Amino acid sequence: MAKTLIVYGSTTGNTESVAETIQKILAEQNVDVDLQNAADIQAQDLANGYDAVLLGSSTWGDEEIELQDDFIPLYESLEQAGLKGKKVAVFGCGDSSYTHFCGAVDAIEQKAEQLGADIIVGSLKIDGDPDDDETAQWAKEVLSHL
Ligand SMILES: Cc1cc2nc3c(=O)[nH]c(=O)nc-3n(C[C@H](O)[C@H](O)[C@H](O)COP(=O)(O)O)c2cc1C
């Protein structure tokens, strides 16, 4: 089973909670999975030793899309992370009352794809509070590609 890394950026804990749910579901299926807060890691060689990387960020800003604060340095150095050829999927929390609903998720997915990542499933965009059922569904879809 693929060794998987989950990295999330979360300000009020919503995307963190989603990341933890994903970790739990993958671990229950015996996936070797590590969970990291973007605040605690560097982009350099991030994906080394992993087959799959799940990236999560909430969206901020209003007129413009802003990634979650801790995720910005990682996004800006993503080319150093070694995502080429890795299985990647992106998730995040947002609020559909904003113009760019989960814009950070789209931006990360687009950049990962440009860097040669293999996007294994469409992104998970949570509107409002973390939704365990929606997250579990998505995690199972991810699982089927690991
Ligand atoms: C000032 C502000 C700006 C926001 N901008 C956006 C946005 O552009 N798009 C979006 O989908 N959500 C936006 N949100 C909603 C947050 O992304 C949402 O509350 C999310 O659940 C926060 O997740 P976190 O706790 O993981 O950081 C914004 C929230 C605030 C307070």
PDB file of C-alpha atoms and ligand atoms in Angstrom:
ATOM      1  CA  MET A   1       0.000   0.000   0.000  1.00  0.00           C
ATOM      2  CA  ALA A   2       1.258   3.454  -0.889  1.00  0.00           C
ATOM      3  CA  LYS A   3       3.046   5.431   1.782  1.00  0.00           C
ATOM      4  CA  THR A   4       1.104   8.661   2.077  1.00  0.00           C
ATOM      5  CA  LEU A   5       1.782  12.137   3.422  1.00  0.00           C
ATOM      6  CA  ILE A   6      -0.992  14.568   4.334  1.00  0.00           C
ATOM      7  CA  VAL A   7       0.022  18.234   4.659  1.00  0.00           C
ATOM      8  CA  TYR A   8      -2.529  20.838   5.686  1.00  0.00           C
ATOM      9  CA  GLY A   9      -2.727  24.569   6.394  1.00  0.00           C
ATOM     10  CA  SER A  10      -5.547  25.604   8.691  1.00  0.00           C
ATOM     11  CA  THR A  11      -6.267  28.803  10.605  1.00  0.00           C
ATOM     12  CA  THR A  12      -9.383  27.992  12.615  1.00  0.00           C
ATOM     13  CA  GLY A  13      -8.995  24.207  12.615  1.00  0.00           C
ATOM     14  CA  ASN A  14     -11.499  23.216   9.928  1.00  0.00           C
ATOM     15  CA  THR A  15      -9.060  21.917   7.321  1.00  0.00           C
ATOM     16  CA  GLU A  16      -7.024  20.378  10.137  1.00  0.00           C
ATOM     17  CA  SER A  17     -10.083  18.431  11.225  1.00  0.00           C
ATOM     18  CA  VAL A  18     -10.688  17.249   7.647  1.00  0.00           C
ATOM     19  CA  ALA A  19      -7.020  16.199   7.386  1.00  0.00           C
ATOM     20  CA  GLU A  20      -7.330  14.197  10.603  1.00  0.00           C
ATOM     21  CA  THR A  21     -10.461  12.445   9.335  1.00  0.00           C
ATOM     22  CA  ILE A  22      -8.689  11.528   6.090  1.00  0.00           C
ATOM     23  CA  GLN A  23      -5.709  10.224   8.071  1.00  0.00           C
ATOM     24  CA  LYS A  24      -7.972   8.112  10.269  1.00  0.00           C
ATOM     25  CA  ILE A  25      -9.751   6.539   7.311  1.00  0.00           C
ATOM     26  CA  LEU A  26      -6.545   5.731   5.454  1.00  0.00           C
ATOM     27  CA  ALA A  27      -4.911   4.340   8.600  1.00  0.00           C
ATOM     28  CA  GLU A  28      -7.938   2.117   9.238  1.00  0.00           C
ATOM     29  CA  GLN A  29      -7.246   0.551   5.843  1.00  0.00           C
ATOM     30  CA  ASN A  30      -3.614  -0.048   6.815  1.00  0.00           C
ATOM     31  CA  VAL A  31      -2.172   2.778   4.741  1.00  0.00           C
ATOM     32  CA  ASP A  32       1.106   4.031   6.185  1.00  0.00           C
ATOM     33  CA  VAL A  33       0.140   7.697   6.561  1.00  0.00           C
ATOM     34  CA  ASP A  34       1.903  10.722   8.068  1.00  0.00           C
ATOM     35  CA  LEU A  35       0.135  13.980   8.937  1.00  0.00           C
ATOM     36  CA  GLN A  36       1.972  17.305   8.934  1.00  0.00           C
ATOM     37  CA  ASN A  37       0.930  20.894   9.605  1.00  0.00           C
ATOM     38  CA  ALA A  38       2.293  23.140   6.824  1.00  0.00           C
ATOM     39  CA  ALA A  39       3.537  25.455   9.593  1.00  0.00           C
ATOM     40  CA  ASP A  40       6.038  22.791  10.659  1.00  0.00           C
ATOM     41  CA  ILE A  41       7.566  21.668   7.368  1.00  0.00           C
ATOM     42  CA  GLN A  42       9.762  22.866   4.492  1.00  0.00           C
ATOM     43  CA  ALA A  43       8.968  22.291   0.823  1.00  0.00           C
ATOM     44  CA  GLN A  44      12.422  20.890   0.030  1.00  0.00           C
ATOM     45  CA  ASP A  45      12.141  17.136  -0.756  1.00  0.00           C
ATOM     46  CA  LEU A  46       8.806  16.964   1.047  1.00  0.00           C
ATOM     47  CA  ALA A  47       7.522  14.091  -1.076  1.00  0.00           C
ATOM     48  CA  ASN A  48      10.702  12.002  -0.787  1.00  0.00           C
ATOM     49  CA  GLY A  49       9.890   8.536   0.474  1.00  0.00           C
ATOM     50  CA  TYR A  50       6.168   8.900  -0.217  1.00  0.00           C
ATOM     51  CA  ASP A  51       4.080   7.479  -3.053  1.00  0.00           C
ATOM     52  CA  ALA A  52       1.171   9.837  -2.460  1.00  0.00           C
ATOM     53  CA  VAL A  53       0.798  13.350  -1.074  1.00  0.00           C
ATOM     54  CA  LEU A  54      -2.531  14.897  -0.037  1.00  0.00           C
ATOM     55  CA  LEU A  55      -2.414  18.684   0.196  1.00  0.00           C
ATOM     56  CA  GLY A  56      -5.003  20.691   2.124  1.00  0.00           C
ATOM     57  CA  SER A  57      -5.526  24.432   2.545  1.00  0.00           C
ATOM     58  CA  SER A  58      -8.403  26.724   3.401  1.00  0.00           C
ATOM     59  CA  THR A  59      -8.977  29.866   1.316  1.00  0.00           C
ATOM     60  CA  TRP A  60      -8.757  33.475   2.539  1.00  0.00           C
ATOM     61  CA  GLY A  61      -8.822  36.876   0.922  1.00  0.00           C
ATOM     62  CA  ASP A  62     -11.839  38.290  -0.812  1.00  0.00           C
ATOM     63  CA  GLU A  63     -11.105  40.110  -4.043  1.00  0.00           C
ATOM     64  CA  GLU A  64      -8.154  37.806  -4.630  1.00  0.00           C
ATOM     65  CA  ILE A  65      -7.547  34.173  -3.752  1.00  0.00           C
ATOM     66  CA  GLU A  66      -5.285  33.816  -0.755  1.00  0.00           C
ATOM     67  CA  LEU A  67      -4.008  30.527   0.519  1.00  0.00           C
ATOM     68  CA  GLN A  68      -4.005  29.793   4.221  1.00  0.00           C
ATOM     69  CA  ASP A  69      -1.041  31.635   5.804  1.00  0.00           C
ATOM     70  CA  ASP A  70       1.043  28.589   6.741  1.00  0.00           C
ATOM     71  CA  PHE A  71       0.539  27.043   3.324  1.00  0.00           C
ATOM     72  CA  ILE A  72       1.822  30.073   1.374  1.00  0.00           C
ATOM     73  CA  PRO A  73       5.576  29.342   1.782  1.00  0.00           C
ATOM     74  CA  LEU A  74       4.988  25.723   0.742  1.00  0.00           C
ATOM     75  CA  TYR A  75       2.957  26.785  -2.297  1.00  0.00           C
ATOM     76  CA  GLU A  76       5.614  29.275  -3.335  1.00  0.00           C
ATOM     77  CA  SER A  77       8.352  26.609  -3.192  1.00  0.00           C
ATOM     78  CA  LEU A  78       6.231  23.688  -4.354  1.00  0.00           C
ATOM     79  CA  GLU A  79       8.627  22.964  -7.222  1.00  0.00           C
ATOM     80  CA  GLN A  80      11.177  21.857  -4.596  1.00  0.00           C
ATOM     81  CA  ALA A  81       8.809  19.327  -3.055  1.00  0.00           C
ATOM     82  CA  GLY A  82       9.442  16.557  -5.594  1.00  0.00           C
ATOM     83  CA  LEU A  83       5.836  16.035  -6.644  1.00  0.00           C
ATOM     84  CA  LYS A  84       6.654  14.926 -10.200  1.00  0.00           C
ATOM     85  CA  GLY A  85       5.167  11.480 -10.785  1.00  0.00           C
ATOM     86  CA  LYS A  86       3.672  11.314  -7.264  1.00  0.00           C
ATOM     87  CA  LYS A  87       0.023  10.585  -6.629  1.00  0.00           C
ATOM     88  CA  VAL A  88      -1.533  13.833  -5.439  1.00  0.00           C
ATOM     89  CA  ALA A  89      -4.988  14.969  -4.338  1.00  0.00           C
ATOM     90  CA  VAL A  90      -6.060  18.300  -2.881  1.00  0.00           C
ATOM     91  CA  PHE A  91      -8.660  19.246  -0.275  1.00  0.00           C
ATOM     92  CA  GLY A  92      -9.723  22.252   1.757  1.00  0.00           C
ATOM     93  CA  CYS A  93     -12.465  24.130   3.524  1.00  0.00           C
ATOM     94  CA  GLY A  94     -14.086  27.310   2.287  1.00  0.00           C
ATOM     95  CA  ASP A  95     -17.307  29.216   2.149  1.00  0.00           C
ATOM     96  CA  SER A  96     -19.390  29.369  -1.010  1.00  0.00           C
ATOM     97  CA  SER A  97     -20.603  32.877  -0.181  1.00  0.00           C
ATOM     98  CA  TYR A  98     -17.158  34.112  -1.314  1.00  0.00           C
ATOM     99  CA  THR A  99     -16.454  34.764  -4.991  1.00  0.00           C
ATOM    100  CA  HIS A 100     -13.640  32.212  -5.180  1.00  0.00           C
ATOM    101  CA  PHE A 101     -15.034  29.217  -3.350  1.00  0.00           C
ATOM    102  CA  CYS A 102     -12.072  27.098  -2.230  1.00  0.00           C
ATOM    103  CA  GLY A 103      -9.861  28.999  -4.683  1.00  0.00           C
ATOM    104  CA  ALA A 104      -6.769  27.822  -2.811  1.00  0.00           C
ATOM    105  CA  VAL A 105      -7.670  24.206  -3.564  1.00  0.00           C
ATOM    106  CA  ASP A 106      -7.865  24.946  -7.279  1.00  0.00           C
ATOM    107  CA  ALA A 107      -4.596  26.914  -7.219  1.00  0.00           C
ATOM    108  CA  ILE A 108      -2.719  24.104  -5.447  1.00  0.00           C
ATOM    109  CA  GLU A 109      -4.156  21.438  -7.719  1.00  0.00           C
ATOM    110  CA  GLN A 110      -3.249  23.423 -10.808  1.00  0.00           C
ATOM    111  CA  LYS A 111       0.313  24.011  -9.631  1.00  0.00           C
ATOM    112  CA  ALA A 112       0.833  20.372  -8.632  1.00  0.00           C
ATOM    113  CA  GLU A 113      -0.409  19.278 -12.043  1.00  0.00           C
ATOM    114  CA  GLN A 114       1.954  21.724 -13.776  1.00  0.00           C
ATOM    115  CA  LEU A 115       4.794  20.210 -11.753  1.00  0.00           C
ATOM    116  CA  GLY A 116       4.028  16.752 -13.115  1.00  0.00           C
ATOM    117  CA  ALA A 117       2.014  15.310 -10.241  1.00  0.00           C
ATOM    118  CA  ASP A 118      -0.510  12.591 -11.020  1.00  0.00           C
ATOM    119  CA  ILE A 119      -3.816  14.024  -9.744  1.00  0.00           C
ATOM    120  CA  ILE A 120      -5.592  10.839  -8.704  1.00  0.00           C
ATOM    121  CA  VAL A 121      -9.038  12.221  -7.787  1.00  0.00           C
ATOM    122  CA  GLY A 122     -10.929  15.494  -8.132  1.00  0.00           C
ATOM    123  CA  SER A 123     -10.472  17.843  -5.189  1.00  0.00           C
ATOM    124  CA  LEU A 124     -12.536  17.846  -2.014  1.00  0.00           C
ATOM    125  CA  LYS A 125     -14.060  21.266  -1.299  1.00  0.00           C
ATOM    126  CA  ILE A 126     -15.934  21.520   1.969  1.00  0.00           C
ATOM    127  CA  ASP A 127     -18.479  24.322   2.242  1.00  0.00           C
ATOM    128  CA  GLY A 128     -18.800  25.438   5.867  1.00  0.00           C
ATOM    129  CA  ASP A 129     -18.096  23.136   8.785  1.00  0.00           C
ATOM    130  CA  PRO A 130     -16.106  19.948   8.221  1.00  0.00           C
ATOM    131  CA  ASP A 131     -18.383  17.213   6.909  1.00  0.00           C
ATOM    132  CA  ASP A 132     -17.275  13.748   8.042  1.00  0.00           C
ATOM    133  CA  ASP A 133     -19.440  11.854   5.555  1.00  0.00           C
ATOM    134  CA  GLU A 134     -18.273  13.882   2.558  1.00  0.00           C
ATOM    135  CA  THR A 135     -14.676  13.567   3.762  1.00  0.00           C
ATOM    136  CA  ALA A 136     -14.964   9.815   4.311  1.00  0.00           C
ATOM    137  CA  GLN A 137     -16.412   9.385   0.825  1.00  0.00           C
ATOM    138  CA  TRP A 138     -13.521  11.284  -0.690  1.00  0.00           C
ATOM    139  CA  ALA A 139     -10.914   9.438   1.382  1.00  0.00           C
ATOM    140  CA  LYS A 140     -12.325   6.137   0.120  1.00  0.00           C
ATOM    141  CA  GLU A 141     -12.021   7.378  -3.452  1.00  0.00           C
ATOM    142  CA  VAL A 142      -8.408   8.332  -2.727  1.00  0.00           C
ATOM    143  CA  LEU A 143      -7.839   4.875  -1.210  1.00  0.00           C
ATOM    144  CA  SER A 144      -8.966   3.176  -4.394  1.00  0.00           C
ATOM    145  CA  HIS A 145      -6.101   4.903  -6.242  1.00  0.00           C
ATOM    146  CA  LEU A 146      -3.319   4.185  -3.743  1.00  0.00           C
TER     147      LEU A 146
HETATM  148  C1  LIG B   1     -11.725  37.098   5.851  1.00  0.00           C
HETATM  149  C2  LIG B   1     -12.123  35.767   5.299  1.00  0.00           C
HETATM  150  C3  LIG B   1     -11.938  35.522   3.946  1.00  0.00           C
HETATM  151  C4  LIG B   1     -12.330  34.296   3.385  1.00  0.00           C
HETATM  152  N1  LIG B   1     -12.177  34.098   2.019  1.00  0.00           N
HETATM  153  C5  LIG B   1     -12.647  32.952   1.468  1.00  0.00           C
HETATM  154  C6  LIG B   1     -12.592  32.750   0.045  1.00  0.00           C
HETATM  155  O1  LIG B   1     -12.149  33.590  -0.729  1.00  0.00           O
HETATM  156  N2  LIG B   1     -13.064  31.586  -0.456  1.00  0.00           N
HETATM  157  C7  LIG B   1     -13.590  30.602   0.344  1.00  0.00           C
HETATM  158  O2  LIG B   1     -14.013  29.568  -0.166  1.00  0.00           O
HETATM  159  N3  LIG B   1     -13.642  30.763   1.703  1.00  0.00           N
HETATM  160  C8  LIG B   1     -13.199  31.909   2.279  1.00  0.00           C
HETATM  161  N4  LIG B   1     -13.259  32.076   3.633  1.00  0.00           N
HETATM  162  C9  LIG B   1     -13.811  30.995   4.476  1.00  0.00           C
HETATM  163  C10 LIG B   1     -12.732  30.104   5.128  1.00  0.00           C
HETATM  164  O3  LIG B   1     -11.918  29.492   4.161  1.00  0.00           O
HETATM  165  C11 LIG B   1     -13.459  29.042   5.969  1.00  0.00           C
HETATM  166  O4  LIG B   1     -13.928  29.662   7.144  1.00  0.00           O
HETATM  167  C12 LIG B   1     -12.637  27.820   6.286  1.00  0.00           C
HETATM  168  O5  LIG B   1     -13.477  26.857   6.912  1.00  0.00           O
HETATM  169  C13 LIG B   1     -11.461  28.092   7.205  1.00  0.00           C
HETATM  170  O6  LIG B   1     -10.757  26.880   7.300  1.00  0.00           O
HETATM  171  P1  LIG B   1      -9.533  26.682   8.320  1.00  0.00           P
HETATM  172  O7  LIG B   1     -10.098  26.695   9.709  1.00  0.00           O
HETATM  173  O8  LIG B   1      -9.003  25.332   7.973  1.00  0.00           O
HETATM  174  O9  LIG B   1      -8.549  27.746   8.083  1.00  0.00           O
HETATM  175  C14 LIG B   1     -12.874  33.287   4.210  1.00  0.00           C
HETATM  176  C15 LIG B   1     -13.040  33.533   5.571  1.00  0.00           C
HETATM  177  C16 LIG B   1     -12.689  34.762   6.118  1.00  0.00           C
HETATM  178  C17 LIG B   1     -12.920  34.999   7.601  1.00  0.00           C
END
